[in-house]
Amino acid sequence: MLTALDHVQLAAPTASEESLRAFYTGALGMTEIPKPPVLAARGGCWFATPDGTVQLHLGIEDPFRPAMKAHPGLRVTGIDAFAERVAAHGFPVVWDDNLPGHRRFYSPDPVGNRLEFLQPLT
């Protein structure tokens, strides 16, 4: 029986870790978490929300192709302020009102992976 989603992994190009760190910690407010040494040797970086309930892993892939359709849907609170924070870090915020009962927007990470941010209306 499935009980929870442990993490989502996205791909990233070689040598992109610094830009990923700036985005995921700065724009999204996540914390970098250490990778096990055997996995750290492969490059990439892992991030979690401060309470650890959401994890995103960025793994190096060569050749790299960003996920432009497939994406994690990340639930947020205070979506307007969150969108302003993402935009203040220089990333586009594209609002979409096609999901009933939610406010949501999309934004790419620094390597072009699509991210969805959503907040239920109730």
CSV table of N, CA and C in Angstrom, one decimal:
chain,number,residue,atom,x,y,z
A,1,MET,N,0.8,-1.2,0.0
A,1,MET,CA,0.0,0.0,0.0
A,1,MET,C,0.9,1.2,0.0
A,2,LEU,N,0.6,2.2,-0.9
A,2,LEU,CA,1.3,3.5,-0.9
A,2,LEU,C,0.9,4.3,0.3
A,3,THR,N,1.8,5.0,0.9
A,3,THR,CA,1.5,5.8,2.1
A,3,THR,C,1.8,7.3,1.9
A,4,ALA,N,2.8,7.6,1.1
A,4,ALA,CA,3.2,9.0,0.9
A,4,ALA,C,4.1,9.1,-0.3
A,5,LEU,N,4.3,10.3,-0.8
A,5,LEU,CA,5.3,10.5,-1.8
A,5,LEU,C,6.6,11.0,-1.1
A,6,ASP,N,7.6,10.2,-1.3
A,6,ASP,CA,8.9,10.5,-0.6
A,6,ASP,C,9.6,11.7,-1.2
A,7,HIS,N,9.8,11.7,-2.5
A,7,HIS,CA,10.4,12.8,-3.2
A,7,HIS,C,10.1,12.8,-4.7
A,8,VAL,N,10.5,13.9,-5.3
A,8,VAL,CA,10.4,13.9,-6.8
A,8,VAL,C,11.8,14.3,-7.3
A,9,GLN,N,12.3,13.6,-8.3
A,9,GLN,CA,13.6,13.9,-8.9
A,9,GLN,C,13.4,14.5,-10.2
A,10,LEU,N,14.1,15.6,-10.5
A,10,LEU,CA,14.2,16.3,-11.7
A,10,LEU,C,15.6,16.2,-12.3
A,11,ALA,N,15.8,16.3,-13.6
A,11,ALA,CA,17.1,16.3,-14.2
A,11,ALA,C,17.7,17.7,-14.2
A,12,ALA,N,19.0,17.7,-14.3
A,12,ALA,CA,19.7,19.0,-14.4
A,12,ALA,C,21.0,18.7,-15.2
A,13,PRO,N,21.5,19.8,-15.9
A,13,PRO,CA,22.7,19.6,-16.7
A,13,PRO,C,24.0,19.6,-15.8
A,14,THR,N,25.0,19.1,-16.3
A,14,THR,CA,26.3,19.1,-15.6
A,14,THR,C,26.7,20.5,-15.2
A,15,ALA,N,27.2,20.7,-14.0
A,15,ALA,CA,27.8,21.9,-13.5
A,15,ALA,C,26.7,23.0,-13.2
A,16,SER,N,25.4,22.6,-13.0
A,16,SER,CA,24.4,23.6,-12.7
A,16,SER,C,24.0,23.7,-11.2
A,17,GLU,N,24.8,23.1,-10.4
A,17,GLU,CA,24.4,23.0,-9.0
A,17,GLU,C,24.3,24.4,-8.3
A,18,GLU,N,25.2,25.3,-8.6
A,18,GLU,CA,25.2,26.6,-8.0
A,18,GLU,C,23.9,27.4,-8.4
A,19,SER,N,23.5,27.4,-9.6
A,19,SER,CA,22.3,28.1,-10.0
A,19,SER,C,21.0,27.4,-9.4
A,20,LEU,N,21.1,26.1,-9.3
A,20,LEU,CA,20.0,25.3,-8.6
A,20,LEU,C,19.9,25.7,-7.1
A,21,ARG,N,21.0,25.8,-6.5
A,21,ARG,CA,21.0,26.2,-5.1
A,21,ARG,C,20.4,27.5,-4.9
A,22,ALA,N,20.8,28.5,-5.7
A,22,ALA,CA,20.3,29.8,-5.6
A,22,ALA,C,18.8,29.9,-5.8
A,23,PHE,N,18.3,29.1,-6.7
A,23,PHE,CA,16.8,29.1,-6.9
A,23,PHE,C,16.1,28.4,-5.8
A,24,TYR,N,16.5,27.1,-5.6
A,24,TYR,CA,15.7,26.3,-4.6
A,24,TYR,C,15.8,26.8,-3.2
A,25,THR,N,16.9,27.4,-2.8
A,25,THR,CA,17.0,27.9,-1.4
A,25,THR,C,16.6,29.4,-1.4
A,26,GLY,N,17.0,30.2,-2.4
A,26,GLY,CA,16.6,31.6,-2.4
A,26,GLY,C,15.2,31.9,-2.8
A,27,ALA,N,14.8,31.5,-4.0
A,27,ALA,CA,13.5,31.8,-4.5
A,27,ALA,C,12.4,31.0,-3.8
A,28,LEU,N,12.7,29.7,-3.6
A,28,LEU,CA,11.7,28.8,-3.0
A,28,LEU,C,11.7,28.7,-1.5
A,29,GLY,N,12.8,29.1,-0.9
A,29,GLY,CA,12.9,29.0,0.6
A,29,GLY,C,13.2,27.6,1.1
A,30,MET,N,13.7,26.7,0.2
A,30,MET,CA,14.0,25.3,0.7
A,30,MET,C,15.4,25.3,1.3
A,31,THR,N,15.7,24.2,1.9
A,31,THR,CA,17.0,23.9,2.5
A,31,THR,C,17.7,22.8,1.8
A,32,GLU,N,19.0,23.0,1.5
A,32,GLU,CA,19.7,21.9,0.8
A,32,GLU,C,20.0,20.8,1.9
A,33,ILE,N,19.7,19.6,1.5
A,33,ILE,CA,20.0,18.5,2.4
A,33,ILE,C,21.1,17.6,1.8
A,34,PRO,N,21.9,17.0,2.7
A,34,PRO,CA,23.1,16.3,2.2
A,34,PRO,C,22.7,15.0,1.4
A,35,LYS,N,23.4,14.7,0.4
A,35,LYS,CA,23.2,13.5,-0.3
A,35,LYS,C,24.1,12.4,0.3
A,36,PRO,N,23.8,11.2,0.3
A,36,PRO,CA,24.7,10.2,0.8
A,36,PRO,C,26.0,10.2,-0.1
A,37,PRO,N,27.2,10.0,0.5
A,37,PRO,CA,28.4,10.2,-0.2
A,37,PRO,C,28.5,9.5,-1.6
A,38,VAL,N,28.0,8.2,-1.7
A,38,VAL,CA,28.0,7.5,-2.9
A,38,VAL,C,27.2,8.2,-4.0
A,39,LEU,N,26.1,8.8,-3.6
A,39,LEU,CA,25.3,9.6,-4.6
A,39,LEU,C,25.8,11.0,-4.8
A,40,ALA,N,26.4,11.6,-3.9
A,40,ALA,CA,27.0,12.9,-4.0
A,40,ALA,C,28.1,12.9,-5.1
A,41,ALA,N,28.8,11.8,-5.3
A,41,ALA,CA,29.8,11.7,-6.3
A,41,ALA,C,29.3,11.9,-7.7
A,42,ARG,N,28.0,11.7,-7.8
A,42,ARG,CA,27.3,11.8,-9.2
A,42,ARG,C,27.0,13.2,-9.5
A,43,GLY,N,27.1,14.1,-8.6
A,43,GLY,CA,26.7,15.5,-8.8
A,43,GLY,C,25.2,15.7,-8.4
A,44,GLY,N,24.7,16.9,-8.7
A,44,GLY,CA,23.3,17.2,-8.4
A,44,GLY,C,23.2,17.7,-6.9
A,45,CYS,N,22.0,18.0,-6.5
A,45,CYS,CA,21.7,18.4,-5.2
A,45,CYS,C,20.3,18.1,-4.8
A,46,TRP,N,20.1,18.0,-3.5
A,46,TRP,CA,18.7,17.7,-2.9
A,46,TRP,C,18.3,18.8,-2.1
A,47,PHE,N,17.0,19.1,-2.1
A,47,PHE,CA,16.4,20.1,-1.3
A,47,PHE,C,15.1,19.7,-0.6
A,48,ALA,N,14.8,20.3,0.6
A,48,ALA,CA,13.6,19.9,1.3
A,48,ALA,C,13.0,21.2,1.9
A,49,THR,N,11.7,21.2,2.2
A,49,THR,CA,11.1,22.3,2.9
A,49,THR,C,11.6,22.2,4.3
A,50,PRO,N,11.6,23.4,5.0
A,50,PRO,CA,12.1,23.4,6.4
A,50,PRO,C,11.6,22.3,7.3
A,51,ASP,N,10.3,21.9,7.1
A,51,ASP,CA,9.8,20.8,8.0
A,51,ASP,C,10.1,19.4,7.4
A,52,GLY,N,10.7,19.3,6.2
A,52,GLY,CA,11.1,18.1,5.6
A,52,GLY,C,10.0,17.3,4.9
A,53,THR,N,8.8,17.8,4.8
A,53,THR,CA,7.7,17.1,4.3
A,53,THR,C,7.8,17.0,2.7
A,54,VAL,N,8.5,18.0,2.1
A,54,VAL,CA,8.6,18.0,0.6
A,54,VAL,C,10.0,17.9,0.3
A,55,GLN,N,10.4,17.0,-0.6
A,55,GLN,CA,11.8,16.9,-1.1
A,55,GLN,C,11.8,16.9,-2.6
A,56,LEU,N,12.7,17.7,-3.1
A,56,LEU,CA,13.0,17.7,-4.6
A,56,LEU,C,14.5,17.4,-4.7
A,57,HIS,N,14.8,16.4,-5.6
A,57,HIS,CA,16.1,15.9,-5.9
A,57,HIS,C,16.4,16.4,-7.3
A,58,LEU,N,17.6,17.0,-7.5
A,58,LEU,CA,18.0,17.3,-8.8
A,58,LEU,C,19.2,16.5,-9.2
A,59,GLY,N,19.1,15.6,-10.2
A,59,GLY,CA,20.2,14.7,-10.6
A,59,GLY,C,20.7,15.1,-11.9
A,60,ILE,N,22.0,14.9,-12.0
A,60,ILE,CA,22.7,15.3,-13.3
A,60,ILE,C,22.4,14.3,-14.4
A,61,GLU,N,22.0,14.8,-15.5
A,61,GLU,CA,21.7,14.0,-16.7
A,61,GLU,C,22.4,14.5,-17.9
A,62,ASP,N,23.1,13.6,-18.6
A,62,ASP,CA,23.9,14.1,-19.8
A,62,ASP,C,23.7,13.0,-20.9
A,63,PRO,N,23.0,13.4,-22.0
A,63,PRO,CA,22.6,14.8,-22.3
A,63,PRO,C,21.3,15.1,-21.5
A,64,PHE,N,21.2,16.4,-21.3
A,64,PHE,CA,20.1,17.0,-20.4
A,64,PHE,C,19.0,17.5,-21.3
A,65,ARG,N,17.8,17.2,-20.9
A,65,ARG,CA,16.6,17.8,-21.5
A,65,ARG,C,15.6,18.2,-20.4
A,66,PRO,N,15.3,19.5,-20.3
A,66,PRO,CA,14.4,19.9,-19.2
A,66,PRO,C,13.0,19.3,-19.3
A,67,ALA,N,12.3,19.0,-18.2
A,67,ALA,CA,11.0,18.6,-18.2
A,67,ALA,C,10.1,19.8,-18.4
A,68,MET,N,9.5,19.9,-19.6
A,68,MET,CA,8.7,21.1,-19.9
A,68,MET,C,7.2,20.8,-19.8
A,69,LYS,N,6.8,19.5,-19.8
A,69,LYS,CA,5.4,19.2,-19.6
A,69,LYS,C,5.2,18.5,-18.3
A,70,ALA,N,6.0,17.4,-18.1
A,70,ALA,CA,5.9,16.7,-16.8
A,70,ALA,C,6.5,17.7,-15.7
A,71,HIS,N,5.9,17.6,-14.5
A,71,HIS,CA,6.3,18.6,-13.5
A,71,HIS,C,5.8,18.2,-12.1
A,72,PRO,N,6.4,18.6,-11.0
A,72,PRO,CA,5.8,18.4,-9.7
A,72,PRO,C,4.8,19.6,-9.5
A,73,GLY,N,3.7,19.2,-8.8
A,73,GLY,CA,2.8,20.2,-8.4
A,73,GLY,C,3.0,20.5,-6.9
A,74,LEU,N,3.4,21.7,-6.6
A,74,LEU,CA,3.9,22.0,-5.2
A,74,LEU,C,2.8,22.9,-4.6
A,75,ARG,N,2.2,22.4,-3.5
A,75,ARG,CA,1.2,23.2,-2.8
A,75,ARG,C,1.8,24.2,-1.9
A,76,VAL,N,1.3,25.5,-2.0
A,76,VAL,CA,1.8,26.6,-1.2
A,76,VAL,C,0.7,27.3,-0.4
A,77,THR,N,1.1,28.1,0.6
A,77,THR,CA,0.2,29.0,1.2
A,77,THR,C,0.6,30.4,0.9
A,78,GLY,N,-0.3,31.3,0.9
A,78,GLY,CA,0.1,32.7,0.5
A,78,GLY,C,0.6,32.8,-0.9
A,79,ILE,N,-0.2,32.2,-1.8
A,79,ILE,CA,0.3,32.1,-3.2
A,79,ILE,C,0.7,33.4,-3.8
A,80,ASP,N,0.0,34.5,-3.5
A,80,ASP,CA,0.4,35.8,-4.1
A,80,ASP,C,1.8,36.2,-3.7
A,81,ALA,N,2.0,36.1,-2.4
A,81,ALA,CA,3.3,36.5,-1.9
A,81,ALA,C,4.4,35.6,-2.4
A,82,PHE,N,4.1,34.3,-2.5
A,82,PHE,CA,5.0,33.3,-3.0
A,82,PHE,C,5.4,33.6,-4.5
A,83,ALA,N,4.4,34.0,-5.3
A,83,ALA,CA,4.6,34.3,-6.7
A,83,ALA,C,5.5,35.6,-6.8
A,84,GLU,N,5.2,36.6,-5.9
A,84,GLU,CA,6.1,37.8,-5.9
A,84,GLU,C,7.5,37.4,-5.5
A,85,ARG,N,7.7,36.5,-4.6
A,85,ARG,CA,9.1,36.1,-4.2
A,85,ARG,C,9.8,35.5,-5.4
A,86,VAL,N,9.1,34.6,-6.1
A,86,VAL,CA,9.7,33.9,-7.3
A,86,VAL,C,10.0,34.9,-8.4
A,87,ALA,N,9.1,35.9,-8.6
A,87,ALA,CA,9.3,36.9,-9.6
A,87,ALA,C,10.5,37.8,-9.2
A,88,ALA,N,10.6,38.1,-7.9
A,88,ALA,CA,11.7,39.0,-7.4
A,88,ALA,C,13.0,38.4,-7.6
A,89,HIS,N,13.1,37.1,-7.8
A,89,HIS,CA,14.3,36.4,-8.0
A,89,HIS,C,14.6,36.3,-9.5
A,90,GLY,N,13.7,36.9,-10.3
A,90,GLY,CA,14.0,36.9,-11.8
A,90,GLY,C,13.4,35.8,-12.6
A,91,PHE,N,12.4,35.1,-12.0
A,91,PHE,CA,11.8,34.0,-12.7
A,91,PHE,C,10.4,34.3,-13.1
A,92,PRO,N,10.0,33.9,-14.3
A,92,PRO,CA,8.6,34.2,-14.8
A,92,PRO,C,7.6,33.5,-14.0
A,93,VAL,N,6.5,34.2,-13.8
A,93,VAL,CA,5.3,33.6,-13.1
A,93,VAL,C,4.2,33.6,-14.1
A,94,VAL,N,3.7,32.5,-14.5
A,94,VAL,CA,2.6,32.4,-15.5
A,94,VAL,C,1.4,31.8,-14.8
A,95,TRP,N,0.4,32.7,-14.5
A,95,TRP,CA,-0.9,32.3,-13.8
A,95,TRP,C,-1.7,31.4,-14.8
A,96,ASP,N,-2.4,30.5,-14.2
A,96,ASP,CA,-3.3,29.6,-15.0
A,96,ASP,C,-4.6,29.4,-14.1
A,97,ASP,N,-5.8,29.7,-14.7
A,97,ASP,CA,-7.0,29.5,-13.9
A,97,ASP,C,-7.8,28.3,-14.4
A,98,ASN,N,-7.2,27.3,-15.0
A,98,ASN,CA,-7.9,26.2,-15.5
A,98,ASN,C,-8.1,25.0,-14.6
A,99,LEU,N,-7.7,25.1,-13.3
A,99,LEU,CA,-8.0,24.1,-12.4
A,99,LEU,C,-9.0,24.5,-11.4
A,100,PRO,N,-10.2,24.1,-11.5
A,100,PRO,CA,-11.3,24.5,-10.6
A,100,PRO,C,-10.9,24.3,-9.1
A,101,GLY,N,-11.2,25.3,-8.3
A,101,GLY,CA,-11.0,25.2,-6.8
A,101,GLY,C,-9.6,25.5,-6.4
A,102,HIS,N,-8.8,26.0,-7.3
A,102,HIS,CA,-7.4,26.3,-7.0
A,102,HIS,C,-6.9,27.6,-7.7
A,103,ARG,N,-6.0,28.2,-7.1
A,103,ARG,CA,-5.2,29.3,-7.7
A,103,ARG,C,-3.8,28.6,-8.0
A,104,ARG,N,-3.3,28.9,-9.2
A,104,ARG,CA,-2.0,28.3,-9.5
A,104,ARG,C,-1.2,29.1,-10.5
A,105,PHE,N,0.1,28.9,-10.5
A,105,PHE,CA,1.0,29.4,-11.5
A,105,PHE,C,2.1,28.4,-11.8
A,106,TYR,N,2.7,28.7,-12.9
A,106,TYR,CA,3.9,27.9,-13.3
A,106,TYR,C,5.1,28.8,-13.4
A,107,SER,N,6.3,28.2,-13.1
A,107,SER,CA,7.5,28.9,-13.3
A,107,SER,C,8.6,27.9,-13.5
A,108,PRO,N,9.6,28.2,-14.4
A,108,PRO,CA,10.7,27.2,-14.6
A,108,PRO,C,11.8,27.4,-13.6
A,109,ASP,N,12.5,26.3,-13.3
A,109,ASP,CA,13.7,26.5,-12.5
A,109,ASP,C,14.8,27.0,-13.4
A,110,PRO,N,16.0,27.2,-12.9
A,110,PRO,CA,17.0,27.9,-13.7
A,110,PRO,C,17.5,27.0,-14.9
A,111,VAL,N,17.2,25.7,-14.9
A,111,VAL,CA,17.6,24.9,-16.0
A,111,VAL,C,16.4,24.5,-17.0
A,112,GLY,N,15.2,25.1,-16.7
A,112,GLY,CA,14.1,25.0,-17.6
A,112,GLY,C,13.1,23.9,-17.2
A,113,ASN,N,13.2,23.3,-16.0
A,113,ASN,CA,12.2,22.3,-15.6
A,113,ASN,C,11.0,23.1,-15.2
A,114,ARG,N,9.8,22.6,-15.6
A,114,ARG,CA,8.5,23.2,-15.3
A,114,ARG,C,8.1,22.9,-13.8
A,115,LEU,N,7.7,23.9,-13.1
A,115,LEU,CA,7.2,23.7,-11.7
A,115,LEU,C,5.9,24.3,-11.6
A,116,GLU,N,4.9,23.6,-11.0
A,116,GLU,CA,3.6,24.1,-10.7
A,116,GLU,C,3.4,24.4,-9.3
A,117,PHE,N,2.9,25.6,-8.9
A,117,PHE,CA,2.6,26.0,-7.6
A,117,PHE,C,1.1,26.3,-7.4
A,118,LEU,N,0.5,25.6,-6.5
A,118,LEU,CA,-0.9,25.8,-6.4
A,118,LEU,C,-1.4,25.9,-4.9
A,119,GLN,N,-2.5,26.5,-4.8
A,119,GLN,CA,-3.2,26.7,-3.5
A,119,GLN,C,-4.7,26.5,-3.6
A,120,PRO,N,-5.2,25.5,-2.8
A,120,PRO,CA,-6.7,25.3,-2.9
A,120,PRO,C,-7.4,26.6,-2.4
A,121,LEU,N,-8.6,26.8,-3.0
A,121,LEU,CA,-9.4,28.0,-2.6
A,121,LEU,C,-10.1,27.8,-1.3
A,122,THR,N,-10.3,26.6,-0.9
A,122,THR,CA,-11.0,26.4,0.4
A,122,THR,C,-10.1,25.8,1.4
